[in-house]
mmCIF file of C-alpha atoms in Angstrom:
data_model
loop_
_atom_site.group_PDB
_atom_site.id
_atom_site.type_symbol
_atom_site.label_atom_id
_atom_site.label_comp_id
_atom_site.label_asym_id
_atom_site.label_seq_id
_atom_site.Cartn_x
_atom_site.Cartn_y
_atom_site.Cartn_z
ATOM 1 C CA MET A 28 -13.193 48.491 168.738
ATOM 2 C CA PRO A 29 -13.081 44.735 168.941
ATOM 3 C CA GLU A 30 -13.314 44.272 165.187
ATOM 4 C CA ASP A 31 -10.112 46.292 164.729
ATOM 5 C CA PHE A 32 -8.003 43.652 166.532
ATOM 6 C CA SER A 33 -9.173 40.492 164.708
ATOM 7 C CA THR A 34 -6.614 37.730 164.096
ATOM 8 C CA PRO A 35 -5.130 37.463 160.549
ATOM 9 C CA PRO A 36 -6.252 34.621 158.293
ATOM 10 C CA PRO A 37 -4.097 31.473 158.305
ATOM 11 C CA PRO A 38 -1.542 30.887 155.449
ATOM 12 C CA PRO A 39 -2.624 28.577 152.597
ATOM 13 C CA PRO A 40 -1.815 24.992 153.094
ATOM 14 C CA SER A 41 1.357 23.639 151.275
ATOM 15 C CA PHE A 42 1.030 20.696 148.902
ATOM 16 C CA PRO A 43 3.343 17.719 149.053
ATOM 17 C CA TYR A 44 4.654 18.097 145.479
ATOM 18 C CA THR A 45 6.020 21.531 146.220
ATOM 19 C CA GLN A 46 8.207 20.187 149.012
ATOM 20 C CA THR A 47 11.780 19.178 148.076
ATOM 21 C CA PRO A 48 13.745 16.749 150.180
ATOM 22 C CA ALA A 49 16.687 18.065 152.043
ATOM 23 C CA TYR A 50 18.966 15.306 150.710
ATOM 24 C CA PRO A 51 18.601 13.284 147.506
ATOM 25 C CA PRO A 52 17.950 9.629 147.993
ATOM 26 C CA ALA A 53 20.632 7.050 147.431
ATOM 27 C CA TYR A 54 18.712 5.681 144.341
ATOM 28 C CA PRO A 55 16.181 7.479 142.199
ATOM 29 C CA TYR A 56 13.673 4.848 143.148
ATOM 30 C CA PRO A 57 13.704 2.571 146.034
ATOM 31 C CA PRO A 58 14.764 -0.964 145.114
ATOM 32 C CA ARG A 59 11.835 -3.289 144.547
ATOM 33 C CA GLN A 60 11.365 -6.252 146.715
ATOM 34 C CA GLY A 61 12.933 -9.443 145.297
ATOM 35 C CA PHE A 62 15.267 -7.764 142.732
ATOM 36 C CA PRO A 63 18.982 -7.022 143.240
ATOM 37 C CA PRO A 64 20.247 -3.453 143.063
ATOM 38 C CA PRO A 65 21.534 -2.244 139.639
ATOM 39 C CA ARG A 66 24.996 -3.589 138.792
ATOM 40 C CA GLN A 67 27.693 -1.121 137.882
ATOM 41 C CA ARG A 68 29.498 -1.428 134.447
ATOM 42 C CA SER A 69 33.131 -2.460 134.422
ATOM 43 C CA ALA A 70 35.840 -0.483 132.598
ATOM 44 C CA TRP A 71 36.157 -3.207 129.952
ATOM 45 C CA PHE A 72 32.586 -2.633 128.839
ATOM 46 C CA TYR A 73 33.346 0.968 127.927
ATOM 47 C CA ILE A 74 36.709 0.012 126.368
ATOM 48 C CA GLY A 75 34.827 -2.502 124.131
ATOM 49 C CA ILE A 76 32.315 0.160 123.066
ATOM 50 C CA ILE A 77 35.122 2.625 122.145
ATOM 51 C CA ALA A 78 37.108 -0.079 120.269
ATOM 52 C CA GLY A 79 34.026 -1.194 118.339
ATOM 53 C CA SER A 80 33.202 2.349 117.341
ATOM 54 C CA LEU A 81 36.703 2.920 116.073
ATOM 55 C CA ALA A 82 36.608 -0.298 114.094
ATOM 56 C CA ALA A 83 33.288 0.650 112.504
ATOM 57 C CA VAL A 84 34.635 4.049 111.530
ATOM 58 C CA PHE A 85 37.721 2.452 110.060
ATOM 59 C CA LEU A 86 35.693 0.013 107.956
ATOM 60 C CA LEU A 87 33.446 2.767 106.773
ATOM 61 C CA VAL A 88 36.396 4.978 105.639
ATOM 62 C CA THR A 89 38.039 1.967 104.015
ATOM 63 C CA PHE A 90 34.911 1.088 102.133
ATOM 64 C CA MET A 91 34.467 4.675 100.888
ATOM 65 C CA VAL A 92 38.085 4.847 99.739
ATOM 66 C CA TRP A 93 37.700 1.524 97.925
ATOM 67 C CA ILE A 94 34.528 2.659 96.183
ATOM 68 C CA THR A 95 36.210 5.923 95.132
ATOM 69 C CA ALA A 96 39.316 4.153 93.864
ATOM 70 C CA ARG A 97 37.198 1.722 91.754
ATOM 71 C CA SER A 98 35.170 4.549 90.332
ATOM 72 C CA VAL A 99 38.270 6.548 89.408
ATOM 73 C CA THR A 100 39.999 3.568 87.842
ATOM 74 C CA GLY A 101 36.894 2.676 85.856
ATOM 75 C CA SER A 102 35.439 -0.313 87.604
ATOM 76 C CA SER A 103 32.770 -1.940 85.441
ATOM 77 C CA ALA A 104 30.610 -3.762 87.925
ATOM 78 C CA GLY A 105 30.551 -1.344 90.866
ATOM 79 C CA LEU A 106 30.555 -3.552 93.908
ATOM 80 C CA GLY A 107 30.950 -6.709 91.884
ATOM 81 C CA LEU A 108 27.595 -8.075 93.173
ATOM 82 C CA ALA A 109 26.020 -8.263 89.731
ATOM 83 C CA SER A 110 27.494 -11.222 87.821
ATOM 84 C CA ASN A 111 25.252 -10.893 84.761
ATOM 85 C CA SER A 112 25.830 -7.521 83.247
ATOM 86 C CA ILE A 113 25.741 -5.871 79.811
ATOM 87 C CA ALA A 114 28.440 -3.326 79.131
ATOM 88 C CA VAL A 115 27.455 -0.241 77.132
ATOM 89 C CA ILE A 116 30.086 1.824 75.335
ATOM 90 C CA ASP A 117 29.080 5.127 73.809
ATOM 91 C CA ILE A 118 30.707 6.116 70.491
ATOM 92 C CA SER A 119 29.521 9.614 69.750
ATOM 93 C CA GLY A 120 30.887 12.542 67.771
ATOM 94 C CA ALA A 121 33.884 12.552 65.537
ATOM 95 C CA ILE A 122 36.289 9.574 66.009
ATOM 96 C CA LEU A 123 39.684 11.165 66.480
ATOM 97 C CA SER A 124 41.491 8.694 68.714
ATOM 98 C CA PRO A 125 41.004 5.023 69.404
ATOM 99 C CA GLU A 126 42.661 5.000 72.829
ATOM 100 C CA THR A 127 39.540 5.580 74.914
ATOM 101 C CA ILE A 128 37.296 3.113 73.115
ATOM 102 C CA ASP A 129 40.031 0.494 72.920
ATOM 103 C CA SER A 130 40.713 0.634 76.644
ATOM 104 C CA GLN A 131 37.019 0.337 77.443
ATOM 105 C CA LEU A 132 36.739 -2.697 75.143
ATOM 106 C CA ARG A 133 39.737 -4.363 76.813
ATOM 107 C CA LYS A 134 38.414 -3.657 80.251
ATOM 108 C CA PHE A 135 34.950 -5.055 79.608
ATOM 109 C CA GLY A 136 36.359 -7.927 77.579
ATOM 110 C CA ASP A 137 38.467 -9.081 80.566
ATOM 111 C CA ASP A 138 35.632 -8.561 83.087
ATOM 112 C CA SER A 139 34.033 -11.941 83.858
ATOM 113 C CA SER A 140 30.878 -10.235 85.154
ATOM 114 C CA VAL A 141 30.200 -8.737 81.754
ATOM 115 C CA LYS A 142 28.358 -11.176 79.470
ATOM 116 C CA ALA A 143 28.149 -8.987 76.300
ATOM 117 C CA ILE A 144 29.152 -5.562 75.063
ATOM 118 C CA LEU A 145 26.823 -3.092 73.379
ATOM 119 C CA LEU A 146 28.276 -0.307 71.265
ATOM 120 C CA HIS A 147 25.867 2.633 71.331
ATOM 121 C CA ILE A 148 26.879 4.514 68.153
ATOM 122 C CA ASN A 149 25.926 8.074 67.200
ATOM 123 C CA SER A 150 28.828 9.279 65.028
ATOM 124 C CA PRO A 151 29.383 10.520 61.467
ATOM 125 C CA GLY A 152 32.853 8.911 61.279
ATOM 126 C CA GLY A 153 36.336 10.149 61.812
ATOM 127 C CA GLY A 154 40.023 9.386 61.246
ATOM 128 C CA ALA A 155 40.784 6.415 59.015
ATOM 129 C CA ALA A 156 43.422 4.814 61.175
ATOM 130 C CA ALA A 157 41.484 5.409 64.442
ATOM 131 C CA SER A 158 38.350 3.748 63.054
ATOM 132 C CA GLN A 159 40.373 0.803 61.743
ATOM 133 C CA GLU A 160 42.105 0.289 65.079
ATOM 134 C CA ILE A 161 38.782 0.165 66.986
ATOM 135 C CA TYR A 162 37.476 -2.262 64.333
ATOM 136 C CA HIS A 163 40.333 -4.689 65.002
ATOM 137 C CA GLU A 164 39.933 -4.343 68.744
ATOM 138 C CA VAL A 165 36.244 -5.345 68.432
ATOM 139 C CA LEU A 166 37.274 -8.470 66.516
ATOM 140 C CA ARG A 167 39.931 -9.280 69.091
ATOM 141 C CA VAL A 168 37.479 -9.114 71.991
ATOM 142 C CA ARG A 169 35.014 -11.342 70.102
ATOM 143 C CA GLN A 170 37.695 -13.934 69.254
ATOM 144 C CA GLU A 171 39.875 -14.007 72.372
ATOM 145 C CA ASN A 172 37.285 -13.199 75.056
ATOM 146 C CA HIS A 173 34.456 -15.096 73.376
ATOM 147 C CA LYS A 174 31.997 -12.312 74.008
ATOM 148 C CA LYS A 175 29.302 -10.931 71.784
ATOM 149 C CA VAL A 176 29.716 -7.354 70.690
ATOM 150 C CA ILE A 177 26.521 -5.724 69.362
ATOM 151 C CA ALA A 178 26.166 -2.357 67.610
ATOM 152 C CA SER A 179 23.135 -0.091 68.105
ATOM 153 C CA ILE A 180 23.039 2.903 65.729
ATOM 154 C CA GLU A 181 21.063 5.805 67.126
ATOM 155 C CA SER A 182 20.878 8.741 64.627
ATOM 156 C CA VAL A 183 24.095 8.394 62.603
ATOM 157 C CA GLY A 184 26.370 5.453 62.061
ATOM 158 C CA ALA A 185 28.266 6.487 58.907
ATOM 159 C CA SER A 186 31.743 6.094 57.472
ATOM 160 C CA GLY A 187 34.211 5.324 60.263
ATOM 161 C CA ALA A 188 31.368 4.593 62.689
ATOM 162 C CA TYR A 189 29.931 2.070 60.333
ATOM 163 C CA TYR A 190 33.417 0.643 59.840
ATOM 164 C CA ILE A 191 33.441 -0.117 63.593
ATOM 165 C CA ALA A 192 29.884 -1.434 63.600
ATOM 166 C CA SER A 193 30.676 -3.876 60.776
ATOM 167 C CA ALA A 194 33.044 -5.716 63.137
ATOM 168 C CA CYS A 195 30.260 -6.530 65.566
ATOM 169 C CA ASP A 196 28.143 -9.699 65.752
ATOM 170 C CA ARG A 197 25.009 -7.816 64.904
ATOM 171 C CA ILE A 198 23.909 -4.266 63.916
ATOM 172 C CA TYR A 199 20.731 -2.602 65.008
ATOM 173 C CA ALA A 200 19.482 0.713 63.623
ATOM 174 C CA ASN A 201 16.305 2.792 63.785
ATOM 175 C CA ASP A 202 14.114 3.188 60.719
ATOM 176 C CA ALA A 203 15.330 6.776 60.288
ATOM 177 C CA SER A 204 18.924 6.185 61.256
ATOM 178 C CA VAL A 205 21.624 7.236 58.736
ATOM 179 C CA VAL A 206 23.794 4.296 57.834
ATOM 180 C CA GLY A 207 26.612 3.613 55.332
ATOM 181 C CA SER A 208 28.871 6.253 53.687
ATOM 182 C CA ILE A 209 31.521 3.706 52.826
ATOM 183 C CA GLY A 210 34.297 5.722 51.331
ATOM 184 C CA VAL A 211 37.484 7.694 51.955
ATOM 185 C CA ILE A 212 38.101 11.413 51.595
ATOM 186 C CA MET A 213 41.308 13.498 51.683
ATOM 187 C CA GLU A 214 41.092 17.288 51.508
ATOM 188 C CA TRP A 215 42.824 20.482 52.478
ATOM 189 C CA THR A 216 42.458 24.185 51.670
ATOM 190 C CA ASN A 217 44.493 25.899 49.019
ATOM 191 C CA TYR A 218 45.218 29.480 50.006
ATOM 192 C CA GLY A 219 47.716 30.307 47.290
ATOM 193 C CA ASP A 220 45.467 33.128 45.815
ATOM 194 C CA LEU A 221 45.221 34.653 49.311
ATOM 195 C CA LEU A 222 49.003 34.679 49.614
ATOM 196 C CA ARG A 223 49.371 36.284 46.188
ATOM 197 C CA TRP A 224 46.764 38.889 47.067
ATOM 198 C CA ALA A 225 48.619 39.671 50.259
ATOM 199 C CA LYS A 226 51.970 39.747 48.229
ATOM 200 C CA LEU A 227 53.382 36.928 50.323
ATOM 201 C CA LYS A 228 55.361 33.948 49.027
ATOM 202 C CA ASN A 229 55.701 30.506 50.651
ATOM 203 C CA VAL A 230 59.352 29.274 50.707
ATOM 204 C CA VAL A 231 59.831 25.518 51.093
ATOM 205 C CA ILE A 232 63.227 23.729 51.175
ATOM 206 C CA HIS A 233 62.928 19.924 50.916
ATOM 207 C CA ALA A 234 64.784 16.890 49.799
ATOM 208 C CA GLY A 235 62.685 14.271 48.007
ATOM 209 C CA GLU A 236 60.456 14.903 45.021
ATOM 210 C CA LEU A 237 57.199 14.381 46.869
ATOM 211 C CA LYS A 238 58.214 15.718 50.271
ATOM 212 C CA ASP A 239 56.174 18.865 49.791
ATOM 213 C CA ALA A 240 53.326 17.187 47.935
ATOM 214 C CA GLY A 241 50.043 18.832 48.916
ATOM 215 C CA ASP A 242 51.518 22.237 49.584
ATOM 216 C CA PRO A 243 48.382 24.309 50.137
ATOM 217 C CA SER A 244 50.041 27.422 48.671
ATOM 218 C CA ARG A 245 50.080 26.001 45.118
ATOM 219 C CA ASP A 246 48.139 23.636 42.859
ATOM 220 C CA LEU A 247 48.926 19.890 42.707
ATOM 221 C CA THR A 248 51.077 18.575 39.953
ATOM 222 C CA PRO A 249 49.756 15.574 37.925
ATOM 223 C CA LYS A 250 52.231 13.331 39.685
ATOM 224 C CA GLU A 251 51.121 14.561 43.148
ATOM 225 C CA GLN A 252 47.495 14.095 42.120
ATOM 226 C CA ALA A 253 48.193 10.448 41.213
ATOM 227 C CA TYR A 254 50.217 9.941 44.338
ATOM 228 C CA PHE A 255 47.420 11.073 46.687
ATOM 229 C CA GLN A 256 44.800 9.219 44.675
ATOM 230 C CA SER A 257 46.761 5.997 45.113
ATOM 231 C CA LEU A 258 46.790 6.476 48.880
ATOM 232 C CA VAL A 259 43.022 7.093 48.973
ATOM 233 C CA ASP A 260 42.358 4.110 46.693
ATOM 234 C CA ASN A 261 44.455 1.851 48.942
ATOM 235 C CA MET A 262 42.631 2.851 52.087
ATOM 236 C CA TYR A 263 39.307 2.522 50.202
ATOM 237 C CA THR A 264 40.228 -1.065 49.343
ATOM 238 C CA GLN A 265 40.995 -1.803 52.984
ATOM 239 C CA PHE A 266 37.686 -0.305 54.079
ATOM 240 C CA VAL A 267 35.684 -2.349 51.597
ATOM 241 C CA HIS A 268 37.566 -5.544 52.514
ATOM 242 C CA ASP A 269 37.157 -5.075 56.244
ATOM 243 C CA VAL A 270 33.461 -4.325 55.939
ATOM 244 C CA ALA A 271 32.959 -7.407 53.796
ATOM 245 C CA THR A 272 34.898 -9.530 56.344
ATOM 246 C CA GLY A 273 32.831 -8.195 59.260
ATOM 247 C CA ARG A 274 29.556 -8.704 57.403
ATOM 248 C CA HIS A 275 30.518 -12.189 56.341
ATOM 249 C CA THR A 276 30.294 -11.453 52.572
ATOM 250 C CA SER A 277 32.570 -10.745 49.677
ATOM 251 C CA ASP A 278 34.262 -7.529 48.468
ATOM 252 C CA GLU A 279 32.266 -7.736 45.240
ATOM 253 C CA LYS A 280 28.956 -7.458 47.103
ATOM 254 C CA ILE A 281 30.117 -4.466 49.140
ATOM 255 C CA LYS A 282 31.685 -2.436 46.321
ATOM 256 C CA PRO A 283 28.337 -1.467 44.714
ATOM 257 C CA LEU A 284 27.330 -0.071 48.105
ATOM 258 C CA ALA A 285 30.675 1.635 48.708
ATOM 259 C CA THR A 286 29.862 4.829 46.847
ATOM 260 C CA GLY A 287 30.032 7.193 49.838
ATOM 261 C CA GLN A 288 26.244 7.496 49.959
ATOM 262 C CA VAL A 289 24.105 6.860 53.060
ATOM 263 C CA TRP A 290 20.820 4.986 53.539
ATOM 264 C CA THR A 291 18.201 5.031 56.214
ATOM 265 C CA GLY A 292 17.956 2.081 58.561
ATOM 266 C CA GLN A 293 14.800 0.938 56.742
ATOM 267 C CA GLN A 294 16.692 0.906 53.411
ATOM 268 C CA SER A 295 19.789 -0.658 54.889
ATOM 269 C CA LEU A 296 18.156 -3.851 56.055
ATOM 270 C CA PRO A 297 17.437 -5.326 52.554
ATOM 271 C CA LEU A 298 20.915 -4.204 51.417
ATOM 272 C CA GLY A 299 22.504 -6.273 54.185
ATOM 273 C CA LEU A 300 24.193 -3.298 55.899
ATOM 274 C CA ILE A 301 22.315 -3.951 59.189
ATOM 275 C CA ASP A 302 20.745 -7.066 60.716
ATOM 276 C CA LYS A 303 17.623 -5.698 62.359
ATOM 277 C CA VAL A 304 15.577 -2.552 62.706
ATOM 278 C CA GLY A 305 15.260 -1.501 66.309
ATOM 279 C CA GLY A 306 16.420 1.004 68.862
ATOM 280 C CA TYR A 307 18.723 0.817 71.785
ATOM 281 C CA ARG A 308 16.199 -0.780 74.052
ATOM 282 C CA VAL A 309 15.460 -3.544 71.590
ATOM 283 C CA ALA A 310 19.185 -4.241 71.077
ATOM 284 C CA LEU A 311 19.773 -4.255 74.901
ATOM 285 C CA MET A 312 16.989 -6.710 75.755
ATOM 286 C CA GLU A 313 17.697 -9.127 72.927
ATOM 287 C CA THR A 314 21.424 -9.104 73.705
ATOM 288 C CA ALA A 315 20.708 -9.846 77.369
ATOM 289 C CA ARG A 316 18.339 -12.679 76.447
ATOM 290 C CA GLU A 317 20.988 -14.269 74.132
ATOM 291 C CA ALA A 318 23.523 -13.932 76.938
ATOM 292 C CA GLY A 319 21.267 -15.931 79.266
ATOM 293 C CA ILE A 320 20.118 -13.003 81.342
ATOM 294 C CA SER A 321 16.442 -13.131 82.337
ATOM 295 C CA GLY A 322 14.550 -9.998 83.109
ATOM 296 C CA GLU A 323 16.070 -6.549 83.264
ATOM 297 C CA PRO A 324 19.790 -6.711 82.706
ATOM 298 C CA ASN A 325 22.315 -4.847 84.870
ATOM 299 C CA VAL A 326 23.867 -2.185 82.591
ATOM 300 C CA VAL A 327 27.391 -1.019 83.316
ATOM 301 C CA ARG A 328 29.122 1.902 81.650
ATOM 302 C CA PRO A 329 32.665 3.217 81.762
ATOM 303 C CA ALA A 330 33.333 5.513 84.690
ATOM 304 C CA LYS A 331 33.199 9.218 83.875
ATOM 305 C CA ASN A 332 35.961 11.599 84.728
ATOM 306 C CA LYS A 333 35.748 12.336 88.474
ATOM 307 C CA ARG A 334 36.757 15.518 90.272
ATOM 308 C CA GLY A 335 38.673 14.764 93.458
ATOM 309 C CA LEU A 336 42.013 13.911 94.906
ATOM 310 C CA PHE A 337 42.363 10.611 92.990
ATOM 311 C CA ALA A 338 41.546 12.256 89.667
ATOM 312 C CA LEU A 339 43.918 15.144 90.432
ATOM 313 C CA ALA A 340 46.695 12.789 91.229
ATOM 314 C CA ARG A 341 46.125 10.908 88.001
ATOM 315 C CA ARG A 342 46.093 14.077 85.982
ATOM 316 C CA ARG A 343 49.325 15.317 87.488
ATOM 317 C CA ARG A 344 51.158 12.219 86.285
ATOM 318 C CA ARG A 345 52.324 13.630 82.973
ATOM 319 C CA ARG A 346 54.925 12.474 80.526
ATOM 320 C CA PRO A 347 58.329 13.922 81.434
ATOM 321 C CA VAL A 348 59.599 16.616 79.026
ATOM 322 C CA PRO A 349 62.667 15.345 77.255
ATOM 323 C CA GLU A 350 65.833 17.382 77.811
ATOM 324 C CA PRO A 351 67.411 18.975 74.716
ATOM 325 C CA GLN A 352 70.369 17.157 73.185
ATOM 326 C CA PRO A 353 73.702 18.638 74.097
ATOM 327 C CA ASN A 354 75.080 18.775 70.504
ATOM 328 C CA ALA A 355 71.827 19.498 68.777
ATOM 329 C CA GLU A 356 71.448 22.174 66.138
ATOM 330 C CA PRO A 357 68.256 24.223 65.860
ATOM 331 C CA CYS A 358 66.293 23.780 62.728
ATOM 332 C CA SER A 359 62.873 24.765 61.374
ATOM 333 C CA ARG A 360 60.481 21.953 60.518
ATOM 334 C CA PHE A 361 57.576 22.545 58.147
ATOM 335 C CA LEU A 362 54.684 20.084 58.628
ATOM 336 C CA LEU A 363 51.717 19.603 56.362
ATOM 337 C CA TYR A 364 48.741 18.136 58.134
ATOM 338 C CA VAL A 365 46.338 16.408 55.758
ATOM 339 C CA GLU A 366 43.269 14.837 57.262
ATOM 340 C CA VAL A 367 42.376 11.468 55.747
ATOM 341 C CA ARG A 368 39.160 10.193 57.188
ATOM 342 C CA TYR A 369 36.001 8.096 56.731
ATOM 343 C CA GLY A 370 33.333 10.688 57.176
ATOM 344 C CA PRO A 371 31.887 14.012 56.058
ATOM 345 C CA SER A 372 33.708 17.342 55.953
ATOM 346 C CA VAL A 373 33.888 18.108 59.671
ATOM 347 C CA PHE A 374 37.599 18.837 60.149
ATOM 348 C CA THR A 375 39.818 21.689 59.232
ATOM 349 C CA SER A 376 43.223 21.051 57.642
ATOM 350 C CA LEU A 377 46.225 22.841 59.085
ATOM 351 C CA ARG A 378 49.661 23.823 57.919
ATOM 352 C CA TYR A 379 52.005 25.248 60.487
ATOM 353 C CA CYS A 380 55.680 25.912 61.141
ATOM 354 C CA GLN A 381 57.251 24.757 64.386
ATOM 355 C CA ASP A 382 60.651 25.625 65.759
ATOM 356 C CA THR A 383 62.277 22.582 67.214
ATOM 357 C CA THR A 384 65.614 21.153 68.245
ATOM 358 C CA GLU A 385 66.700 17.831 66.998
ATOM 359 C CA PRO A 386 70.027 16.009 66.757
ATOM 360 C CA ARG A 387 71.629 15.549 63.381
ATOM 361 C CA ASN A 388 72.661 12.042 62.337
ATOM 362 C CA ASN A 389 75.443 11.880 59.784
ATOM 363 C CA GLY A 390 74.446 15.240 58.458
ATOM 364 C CA ALA A 391 70.845 14.171 57.667
ATOM 365 C CA LEU A 392 67.822 15.676 59.316
ATOM 366 C CA PHE A 393 64.823 13.377 59.830
ATOM 367 C CA CYS A 394 61.548 15.157 60.403
#
């Protein structure tokens, strides 16, 4: 049949975009008329890019190391861009050692970018000598560095904490803050009845009539009672005198207030124990305004303890352990620890025995 031998249909036509050239052109696009062909980069161009990148990385690493070192060492002004700053030092909890507060006062006192120092106090007091040492450091910064030191009492500024605040140029406190408690206390626990109940006896060998005064295993003798009372009275006199000096008044005006009692901030103002009722924010803004800082002041604080290689290296630098003396004789040293403080009963007294090795000097043992 003729229809059985019909010709097959023609293939579909191919489109231009499906065709690929056999060879890629010399350039992706033909050069336009009137423009030169693209210029190839020289080797110095790539060398400059690599060198610039390495320099940028080096500067970035150096900057990060510098920032870390300043934060570890306690830089006060960060990058040093803020020249009008108010330093804030927190005094909180029991005052056991003056070292940290004193070092912060010295650092901010020597920092030219810090215009004034604000002590943010929230402490019931602490050791007598520690509070006194911080008191004198505040006076030194005021006199030698010619900087204002302001105290802002948050909840509690009593005893040793008030001792420190009295050295400042001005004292702020909230209406409900606890202020005052000018007095000295010395105490320890007598456990003699407990030893007798346990059928134990405390043995003490000493030279000097009052060397074992305050032995917690027995009652005080009248002479020991007078001895310790004289120590407390002497420190009480120092406390009253220093507060009067800091508050620019006389000892006679402070003594009626130095009964160990506390007052609220509202009661303290007419008594002359504080200068103004106000919180931390009020103290900060008024201090900045007096220092010639307009607007919001830049607040700097001591750097906190960091965790890292620098902090680890600093902690590993410990005091070397002294070697024992070659001709030393072992001895037992009995120590009585009596806490004398400006503050409430927040410490625990301790008596302990420590084995030690010390050299003898002409047959006398000093311990």
